[in-house]
mmCIF file of C-alpha atoms and ligand atoms in Angstrom:
data_model
loop_
_atom_site.group_PDB
_atom_site.id
_atom_site.type_symbol
_atom_site.label_atom_id
_atom_site.label_comp_id
_atom_site.label_asym_id
_atom_site.label_seq_id
_atom_site.Cartn_x
_atom_site.Cartn_y
_atom_site.Cartn_z
ATOM 1 C CA MET A 156 -8.732 46.261 42.158
ATOM 2 C CA ASN A 157 -11.269 43.704 40.806
ATOM 3 C CA ASN A 158 -13.367 41.848 42.414
ATOM 4 C CA LYS A 159 -11.855 38.032 43.376
ATOM 5 C CA ALA A 160 -8.066 39.886 43.912
ATOM 6 C CA ASP A 161 -10.315 42.441 45.993
ATOM 7 C CA SER A 162 -11.625 39.518 48.317
ATOM 8 C CA VAL A 163 -7.932 37.673 47.636
ATOM 9 C CA ASN A 164 -6.564 40.157 49.703
ATOM 10 C CA LYS A 165 -9.524 40.450 52.841
ATOM 11 C CA GLU A 166 -8.892 36.890 53.109
ATOM 12 C CA LYS A 167 -5.126 37.620 53.334
ATOM 13 C CA ILE A 168 -5.383 40.540 55.957
ATOM 14 C CA TYR A 169 -8.568 39.306 57.726
ATOM 15 C CA GLY A 170 -8.314 35.474 57.775
ATOM 16 C CA HIS A 171 -10.790 33.043 58.566
ATOM 17 C CA SER A 172 -10.657 31.461 62.061
ATOM 18 C CA ASP A 173 -12.772 28.081 63.314
ATOM 19 C CA TYR A 174 -12.640 29.374 66.414
ATOM 20 C CA LYS A 175 -15.026 32.237 65.984
ATOM 21 C CA LEU A 176 -18.628 31.599 65.325
ATOM 22 C CA PRO A 177 -21.197 33.124 63.179
ATOM 23 C CA PHE A 178 -23.914 34.632 65.412
ATOM 24 C CA PRO A 179 -23.999 38.710 65.735
ATOM 25 C CA LEU A 180 -21.844 40.141 68.811
ATOM 26 C CA PRO A 181 -23.683 42.808 70.977
ATOM 27 C CA SER A 182 -20.944 45.540 70.155
ATOM 28 C CA CYS A 183 -21.834 48.711 68.785
ATOM 29 C CA PRO A 184 -21.170 49.475 65.103
ATOM 30 C CA GLY A 185 -18.081 50.363 64.230
ATOM 31 C CA CYS A 186 -16.603 49.036 67.458
ATOM 32 C CA GLY A 187 -12.975 48.475 67.697
ATOM 33 C CA SER A 188 -12.892 46.052 70.783
ATOM 34 C CA PRO A 189 -14.238 42.804 68.255
ATOM 35 C CA LEU A 190 -11.511 43.393 66.275
ATOM 36 C CA ALA A 191 -9.151 42.983 68.922
ATOM 37 C CA CYS A 192 -11.120 40.111 70.268
ATOM 38 C CA LYS A 193 -10.720 38.299 66.758
ATOM 39 C CA LEU A 194 -6.914 39.562 66.582
ATOM 40 C CA VAL A 195 -5.845 37.382 69.724
ATOM 41 C CA THR A 196 -7.828 34.304 68.872
ATOM 42 C CA GLU A 197 -6.065 34.778 65.211
ATOM 43 C CA VAL A 198 -2.586 34.284 67.072
ATOM 44 C CA LEU A 199 -3.543 31.816 69.629
ATOM 45 C CA GLU A 200 -4.367 29.768 66.152
ATOM 46 C CA GLU A 201 -1.718 30.155 64.099
ATOM 47 C CA LEU A 202 0.772 29.373 67.500
ATOM 48 C CA GLY A 203 -1.272 26.310 67.859
ATOM 49 C CA MET A 204 -2.500 27.620 71.289
ATOM 50 C CA ILE A 205 -6.265 27.768 71.275
ATOM 51 C CA ARG A 206 -7.375 24.684 72.180
ATOM 52 C CA LYS A 207 -4.589 24.701 75.626
ATOM 53 C CA SER A 208 -6.085 28.484 76.116
ATOM 54 C CA VAL A 209 -8.104 30.611 78.438
ATOM 55 C CA VAL A 210 -9.447 33.863 78.712
ATOM 56 C CA VAL A 211 -10.360 35.494 81.706
ATOM 57 C CA ILE A 212 -12.936 38.839 80.419
ATOM 58 C CA GLY A 213 -12.817 41.656 82.288
ATOM 59 C CA VAL A 214 -15.834 43.675 83.004
ATOM 60 C CA GLY A 215 -17.292 45.515 80.161
ATOM 61 C CA CYS A 216 -17.100 45.827 76.085
ATOM 62 C CA ALA A 217 -13.598 44.921 75.892
ATOM 63 C CA GLY A 218 -14.105 41.221 75.473
ATOM 64 C CA MET A 219 -17.311 40.894 73.817
ATOM 65 C CA GLY A 220 -15.929 39.650 71.280
ATOM 66 C CA PHE A 221 -15.024 36.292 72.794
ATOM 67 C CA PHE A 222 -18.726 35.633 73.165
ATOM 68 C CA ALA A 223 -18.806 34.360 69.874
ATOM 69 C CA GLY A 224 -16.017 32.239 70.180
ATOM 70 C CA LYS A 225 -15.457 28.502 70.478
ATOM 71 C CA ILE A 226 -12.867 29.064 73.737
ATOM 72 C CA ASP A 227 -12.667 28.143 77.358
ATOM 73 C CA MET A 228 -12.766 31.329 79.218
ATOM 74 C CA SER A 229 -14.229 32.707 82.672
ATOM 75 C CA LEU A 230 -15.514 35.901 83.740
ATOM 76 C CA CYS A 231 -14.812 38.019 87.163
ATOM 77 C CA ALA A 232 -15.284 40.732 89.681
ATOM 78 C CA HIS A 233 -14.415 44.649 87.912
ATOM 79 C CA GLY A 234 -10.299 44.545 87.871
ATOM 80 C CA SER A 235 -10.134 40.896 89.477
ATOM 81 C CA ALA A 236 -8.735 39.388 85.338
ATOM 82 C CA PRO A 237 -5.350 38.946 86.699
ATOM 83 C CA SER A 238 -5.768 37.618 89.887
ATOM 84 C CA VAL A 239 -8.378 34.941 88.530
ATOM 85 C CA ALA A 240 -6.102 34.359 85.146
ATOM 86 C CA LYS A 241 -3.317 33.648 87.901
ATOM 87 C CA GLY A 242 -5.449 31.093 89.415
ATOM 88 C CA ILE A 243 -6.115 29.457 86.773
ATOM 89 C CA LYS A 244 -2.484 29.176 85.776
ATOM 90 C CA GLU A 245 -1.624 28.168 89.241
ATOM 91 C CA ALA A 246 -4.517 25.028 89.243
ATOM 92 C CA ASN A 247 -3.107 23.952 85.978
ATOM 93 C CA TYR A 248 0.004 24.087 86.212
ATOM 94 C CA ASP A 249 1.956 25.417 82.813
ATOM 95 C CA ASP A 250 -0.154 23.705 81.091
ATOM 96 C CA VAL A 251 -2.568 26.272 79.912
ATOM 97 C CA ILE A 252 -2.389 29.646 78.166
ATOM 98 C CA VAL A 253 -4.480 32.360 80.493
ATOM 99 C CA PHE A 254 -5.010 35.221 79.128
ATOM 100 C CA THR A 255 -6.746 38.461 79.947
ATOM 101 C CA ILE A 256 -9.238 40.407 78.161
ATOM 102 C CA GLN A 257 -9.509 44.028 79.812
ATOM 103 C CA GLY A 258 -10.888 47.427 79.071
ATOM 104 C CA ASP A 259 -8.743 50.696 80.298
ATOM 105 C CA GLY A 260 -10.920 51.578 83.078
ATOM 106 C CA ASP A 261 -11.659 47.676 83.882
ATOM 107 C CA CYS A 262 -7.507 47.316 84.232
ATOM 108 C CA ALA A 263 -5.825 50.626 84.831
ATOM 109 C CA ALA A 264 -8.863 52.150 87.568
ATOM 110 C CA ILE A 265 -11.066 50.183 89.061
ATOM 111 C CA GLY A 266 -8.020 46.817 88.313
ATOM 112 C CA ALA A 267 -5.319 48.921 89.086
ATOM 113 C CA GLY A 268 -4.285 46.969 92.434
ATOM 114 C CA TYR A 269 -4.573 43.497 90.492
ATOM 115 C CA LEU A 270 -2.957 45.150 88.028
ATOM 116 C CA VAL A 271 0.348 46.385 89.743
ATOM 117 C CA ASN A 272 0.494 43.327 91.782
ATOM 118 C CA SER A 273 0.799 40.439 89.255
ATOM 119 C CA ALA A 274 3.378 42.429 87.558
ATOM 120 C CA ALA A 275 5.334 42.671 90.608
ATOM 121 C CA ARG A 276 4.528 38.734 91.324
ATOM 122 C CA GLY A 277 5.768 38.555 87.751
ATOM 123 C CA ASP A 278 2.405 36.158 87.374
ATOM 124 C CA LYS A 279 3.255 34.058 83.439
ATOM 125 C CA ILE A 280 0.048 34.850 82.062
ATOM 126 C CA THR A 281 -0.773 37.814 79.512
ATOM 127 C CA ILE A 282 -2.483 40.746 79.856
ATOM 128 C CA PHE A 283 -3.928 42.582 76.622
ATOM 129 C CA MET A 284 -5.653 45.915 78.116
ATOM 130 C CA LEU A 285 -8.120 47.698 75.149
ATOM 131 C CA ASN A 286 -7.367 51.586 75.214
ATOM 132 C CA ASN A 287 -11.203 53.316 74.043
ATOM 133 C CA THR A 288 -10.164 56.252 76.360
ATOM 134 C CA ASN A 289 -13.145 55.720 78.583
ATOM 135 C CA TYR A 290 -15.322 53.178 80.070
ATOM 136 C CA GLY A 291 -17.284 52.607 76.952
ATOM 137 C CA THR A 292 -20.477 50.215 78.822
ATOM 138 C CA THR A 293 -21.753 52.607 81.316
ATOM 139 C CA GLY A 294 -21.950 55.857 78.915
ATOM 140 C CA GLY A 295 -18.806 56.990 78.181
ATOM 141 C CA GLN A 296 -17.175 58.414 81.292
ATOM 142 C CA MET A 297 -13.718 59.687 81.694
ATOM 143 C CA ALA A 298 -11.369 57.015 82.166
ATOM 144 C CA PRO A 299 -7.589 57.616 83.056
ATOM 145 C CA THR A 300 -6.314 57.528 79.880
ATOM 146 C CA THR A 301 -9.022 59.743 78.476
ATOM 147 C CA LEU A 302 -6.767 62.215 76.391
ATOM 148 C CA MET A 303 -6.368 66.114 77.237
ATOM 149 C CA GLY A 304 -9.478 68.067 76.552
ATOM 150 C CA GLN A 305 -11.184 65.117 75.320
ATOM 151 C CA VAL A 306 -14.696 65.483 76.116
ATOM 152 C CA THR A 307 -17.042 62.975 77.828
ATOM 153 C CA THR A 308 -19.325 62.282 79.851
ATOM 154 C CA THR A 309 -18.062 63.130 83.251
ATOM 155 C CA THR A 310 -16.181 65.877 81.602
ATOM 156 C CA PRO A 311 -18.283 67.420 79.144
ATOM 157 C CA GLU A 312 -15.527 70.862 78.744
ATOM 158 C CA GLY A 313 -13.164 68.429 78.073
ATOM 159 C CA ARG A 314 -10.792 67.076 80.738
ATOM 160 C CA SER A 315 -8.674 69.143 82.649
ATOM 161 C CA GLY A 316 -5.368 68.334 84.396
ATOM 162 C CA ALA A 317 -6.444 70.964 87.516
ATOM 163 C CA THR A 318 -9.113 69.027 87.907
ATOM 164 C CA HIS A 319 -9.533 65.211 86.503
ATOM 165 C CA GLY A 320 -5.594 64.415 86.216
ATOM 166 C CA TYR A 321 -3.070 63.387 83.426
ATOM 167 C CA PRO A 322 -3.364 60.547 80.969
ATOM 168 C CA LEU A 323 -2.063 57.152 82.238
ATOM 169 C CA HIS A 324 0.628 55.651 80.057
ATOM 170 C CA VAL A 325 0.271 51.890 81.548
ATOM 171 C CA PRO A 326 2.526 49.914 79.594
ATOM 172 C CA GLU A 327 5.321 52.249 80.161
ATOM 173 C CA MET A 328 4.663 52.143 83.613
ATOM 174 C CA LEU A 329 4.875 48.506 83.396
ATOM 175 C CA ALA A 330 8.026 48.798 82.070
ATOM 176 C CA THR A 331 9.273 49.613 84.845
ATOM 177 C CA ILE A 332 8.471 46.406 86.960
ATOM 178 C CA LYS A 333 10.774 43.758 87.627
ATOM 179 C CA GLY A 334 8.300 40.907 86.696
ATOM 180 C CA VAL A 335 7.295 42.370 83.324
ATOM 181 C CA ALA A 336 9.002 40.534 80.477
ATOM 182 C CA TYR A 337 7.297 42.358 77.921
ATOM 183 C CA SER A 338 5.129 45.176 78.071
ATOM 184 C CA ALA A 339 3.895 46.742 74.558
ATOM 185 C CA ARG A 340 1.354 49.249 72.832
ATOM 186 C CA GLY A 341 0.030 48.787 69.471
ATOM 187 C CA ALA A 342 -2.934 49.972 67.158
ATOM 188 C CA LEU A 343 -5.431 48.364 64.663
ATOM 189 C CA ASN A 344 -6.373 51.777 62.797
ATOM 190 C CA SER A 345 -4.418 50.991 59.458
ATOM 191 C CA PHE A 346 -3.509 47.304 57.755
ATOM 192 C CA ALA A 347 0.407 48.441 59.011
ATOM 193 C CA ASN A 348 -0.585 48.682 62.914
ATOM 194 C CA TYR A 349 -2.894 46.013 62.836
ATOM 195 C CA GLN A 350 0.248 43.731 61.301
ATOM 196 C CA ARG A 351 2.202 45.269 64.093
ATOM 197 C CA THR A 352 0.093 44.149 66.652
ATOM 198 C CA LYS A 353 -0.332 41.009 65.908
ATOM 199 C CA LYS A 354 3.970 40.844 65.898
ATOM 200 C CA TYR A 355 3.369 42.625 69.775
ATOM 201 C CA ILE A 356 0.342 39.309 70.997
ATOM 202 C CA LYS A 357 2.578 36.845 69.482
ATOM 203 C CA SER A 358 5.538 38.206 71.680
ATOM 204 C CA ALA A 359 3.257 38.156 74.954
ATOM 205 C CA LEU A 360 2.365 35.507 74.830
ATOM 206 C CA GLN A 361 5.251 33.589 74.087
ATOM 207 C CA LYS A 362 7.215 35.247 76.717
ATOM 208 C CA GLN A 363 3.685 33.265 78.660
ATOM 209 C CA ALA A 364 5.178 30.077 76.719
ATOM 210 C CA ASN A 365 8.676 30.275 78.207
ATOM 211 C CA GLY A 366 7.687 30.835 81.430
ATOM 212 C CA THR A 367 9.273 34.001 81.411
ATOM 213 C CA GLY A 368 7.166 36.364 83.805
ATOM 214 C CA LEU A 369 4.292 38.873 82.646
ATOM 215 C CA GLY A 370 3.217 40.097 78.870
ATOM 216 C CA PHE A 371 1.765 43.267 78.711
ATOM 217 C CA VAL A 372 0.007 44.420 75.330
ATOM 218 C CA GLU A 373 -2.100 47.658 75.527
ATOM 219 C CA ILE A 374 -4.468 48.157 71.902
ATOM 220 C CA LEU A 375 -5.582 50.978 70.774
ATOM 221 C CA THR A 376 -9.265 50.711 69.966
ATOM 222 C CA THR A 377 -12.306 53.074 68.909
ATOM 223 C CA CYS A 378 -15.706 53.631 71.087
ATOM 224 C CA PRO A 379 -17.437 55.580 67.906
ATOM 225 C CA VAL A 380 -20.842 55.573 69.858
ATOM 226 C CA ASN A 381 -19.335 57.333 72.849
ATOM 227 C CA TRP A 382 -17.073 59.928 70.882
ATOM 228 C CA ARG A 383 -20.411 60.096 69.081
ATOM 229 C CA MET A 384 -18.469 59.908 65.532
ATOM 230 C CA GLU A 385 -19.197 58.329 62.706
ATOM 231 C CA PRO A 386 -16.515 54.362 62.432
ATOM 232 C CA LEU A 387 -14.735 56.028 59.557
ATOM 233 C CA ASP A 388 -14.018 59.647 61.914
ATOM 234 C CA ALA A 389 -13.164 56.811 64.407
ATOM 235 C CA MET A 390 -10.418 55.136 62.919
ATOM 236 C CA ARG A 391 -8.979 58.788 61.999
ATOM 237 C CA PHE A 392 -8.923 60.402 65.718
ATOM 238 C CA VAL A 393 -6.715 57.324 66.663
ATOM 239 C CA GLU A 394 -4.284 58.296 63.980
ATOM 240 C CA GLU A 395 -4.308 61.739 64.678
ATOM 241 C CA LYS A 396 -5.114 62.155 68.437
ATOM 242 C CA VAL A 397 -4.604 58.690 70.392
ATOM 243 C CA ILE A 398 -1.281 57.564 68.799
ATOM 244 C CA ALA A 399 0.159 61.252 69.447
ATOM 245 C CA GLU A 400 -1.044 60.937 73.572
ATOM 246 C CA TYR A 401 0.084 57.247 73.424
ATOM 247 C CA PRO A 402 2.974 56.072 71.387
ATOM 248 C CA LEU A 403 2.978 52.391 69.731
ATOM 249 C CA GLY A 404 5.742 49.767 69.860
ATOM 250 C CA GLU A 405 8.253 48.119 71.879
ATOM 251 C CA PHE A 406 8.867 49.467 75.730
ATOM 252 C CA LYS A 407 10.005 46.373 77.581
ATOM 253 C CA ASN A 408 11.315 42.401 75.790
ATOM 254 C CA VAL A 409 13.315 40.598 78.450
ATOM 255 C CA ASP A 410 14.286 36.672 78.890
ATOM 256 C CA SER A 411 15.000 36.667 82.152
ATOM 257 C CA HIS A 412 14.588 38.866 85.007
ATOM 258 C CA ASP A 413 18.442 39.053 86.145
HETATM 259 C C1 TPP B 39 -17.276 47.693 91.266
HETATM 260 C C2 TPP B 39 -17.699 47.907 89.936
HETATM 261 N N1 TPP B 39 -17.714 49.440 89.865
HETATM 262 C C3 TPP B 39 -19.061 49.449 88.502
HETATM 263 C C4 TPP B 39 -19.287 48.803 87.817
HETATM 264 C C5 TPP B 39 -19.874 49.376 86.155
HETATM 265 N N2 TPP B 39 -19.034 49.646 85.191
HETATM 266 C C6 TPP B 39 -19.229 47.892 84.817
HETATM 267 S S1 TPP B 39 -18.515 48.114 83.531
HETATM 268 C C7 TPP B 39 -17.835 49.333 83.817
HETATM 269 C C8 TPP B 39 -17.405 50.425 82.536
HETATM 270 C C9 TPP B 39 -15.882 49.521 81.891
HETATM 271 O O1 TPP B 39 -15.286 50.307 80.763
HETATM 272 P P1 TPP B 39 -13.520 50.039 80.522
HETATM 273 O O2 TPP B 39 -12.968 48.667 81.372
HETATM 274 O O3 TPP B 39 -13.091 50.581 80.159
HETATM 275 O O4 TPP B 39 -13.787 48.948 79.276
HETATM 276 P P2 TPP B 39 -14.779 49.289 78.075
HETATM 277 O O5 TPP B 39 -16.327 49.064 78.222
HETATM 278 O O6 TPP B 39 -14.736 50.918 77.627
HETATM 279 O O7 TPP B 39 -14.193 48.590 76.887
HETATM 280 C C10 TPP B 39 -17.953 49.882 84.739
HETATM 281 C C11 TPP B 39 -17.818 51.306 85.597
HETATM 282 C C12 TPP B 39 -19.012 47.778 87.933
HETATM 283 N N3 TPP B 39 -19.669 47.332 87.312
HETATM 284 N N4 TPP B 39 -18.303 47.173 89.214
HETATM 285 S S1 SF4 B 40 -19.866 51.753 73.731
HETATM 286 FE FE1 SF4 B 40 -18.357 51.376 72.530
HETATM 287 S S2 SF4 B 40 -16.816 50.292 73.350
HETATM 288 FE FE2 SF4 B 40 -18.719 49.878 73.853
HETATM 289 S S3 SF4 B 40 -19.975 48.354 72.079
HETATM 290 FE FE3 SF4 B 40 -20.163 50.675 71.767
HETATM 291 S S4 SF4 B 40 -18.825 51.096 70.404
HETATM 292 FE FE4 SF4 B 40 -18.140 49.718 71.580
#
C-alpha cells in the first residue's frame, strides 16, 4: 500500500478527536488503557454527547487516558466510581451523561459491592471496566480476572483454582441482575474487535440516554509491562489466551425491565 493510501486508512480507523489534548500520557508504551479511553471519547463525540458528559475515574492506570482529555471529570476513592457517578447523575437530573472508567481490580474486587448495588438499583449510568487481568498500577498483583495459570507478582507459580479461586466473568454476572439494561465484552486487539467494541460502547451509552438502566462494557486491554511482554506479543496474548477465557459479545440488551 502506498503511503498516501495508508495514511487515509489510518485516519478512517483511528480518527482525530477534538477532545484529546496533545500531551504525553503517563501510561507505559503499548498499554491498552489509553486506546480504550480514546475509543470512548470517539463514541461520545459521534453521539454528540461529549460536552454534557462527566467521567468518573477509578483509582489505577485505566482512566489515565482521560487526564489528557477536554472533558469534565471526577476522581474518587478506590472502587466507589459507580456511587459517585450516581450522585452526579442525580444532582444533574437527566441532562448529563455520566460514565466510569475503572480497572478490573477497582471495579470487580475493591469496588465489587459498589458495582453490584449500582446494578441492583438500575443506576442510569454507564460503567466501562478495563480488564488487563491484573492490578496494573501497583505492580501486577493477581486480580479476580487473572487467568488460570497466569503468573503475577502474587501468583509466582501461576494462578491455581484451589489456592486463588477462579476468574470472574463480570458482564455475564451483571446480565442476571434486573436493573442492568446492557452488558457486553469487547476487545481492542484487532480492527474488527475495535469496531465491534465501539458498537457496544454506543449501545451502553444509549441505554443511559434513553433512561433504561445501567449499561456495562468490559474492554479487554493489554498491560505489556506487568505481563513481561513486548506490546505486539501482548496483543497476541489477548487474542490467544484472554479471549479464550473471556468471550466477546453482548450478554444483555433490553429496553425495559418488564
Ligand atoms: C482502598 C485502597 N486499596 C488499595 C489501593 C492501592 N491501589 C491503587 S491502584 C491499585 C490497583 C488498581 O488495579 P486495577 O483496578 O486493576 O487498575 P489498573 O491499574 O490495572 O488499570 C491498588 C490496589 C488504594 N489506593 N486504595
Ligand atoms: S502498568 Fe500496565 S496498565 Fe499500567 S500503564 Fe503500564 S502497561 Fe498500562
